[in-house]
C-alpha angles and dihedrals in degrees: 000000000000123000118230092258095049091046090053091049091048093051092047090050091049094049093046091048089050092050093047091049091049090051092050092046090051093045101045112017105034098039094105096051120095114261096254094052091044092054094047092048091047090052090052093046092046090055094045095048102039106036113116126206137171110263092224136357093262095050120106095195133070132238134182108287094221092054092045092050094049096043095044091049094047103038107023132041096320119231095002093061096038097045097091093050091047091051091050090049092050092049094047091046090053090049092047093051091044091052091048090051090050089051088054089054096050101031112035120210123248091256093053095057115095111245123219117242114230119226090244091059095052117098115252117254092208093241115118126202117261094248093051115115120185115229090229097054100039113137108226098184 
């Protein structure tokens, strides 16, 4: 059994590994997605990777909910032992996606901001200013 110090170190290692993996996923895999989809997917992944749950009702420590759900389903009684962890994962995933959607509402992405058009990018109307003289039709006399 883990001591309180080793349990704390294990949970800190797990959380830091989850945050590093989320950063790398965001930086390298989701870079081509639009900002809104990227935020929603990051909210879902954040909830799936970092949600803790008790491995069984008698346990007084926490473990990653995704690991608990997979191990309980595979090595214990199947769905009946993994049900609680799956429900916690579903609830935390819904909260993660909802928070990501709220962040889209309050902090717009770069793509959602209207961009100013520069005068050089605007199409010409064909009308020239009065003081404009073409270099080809300039009267030198």
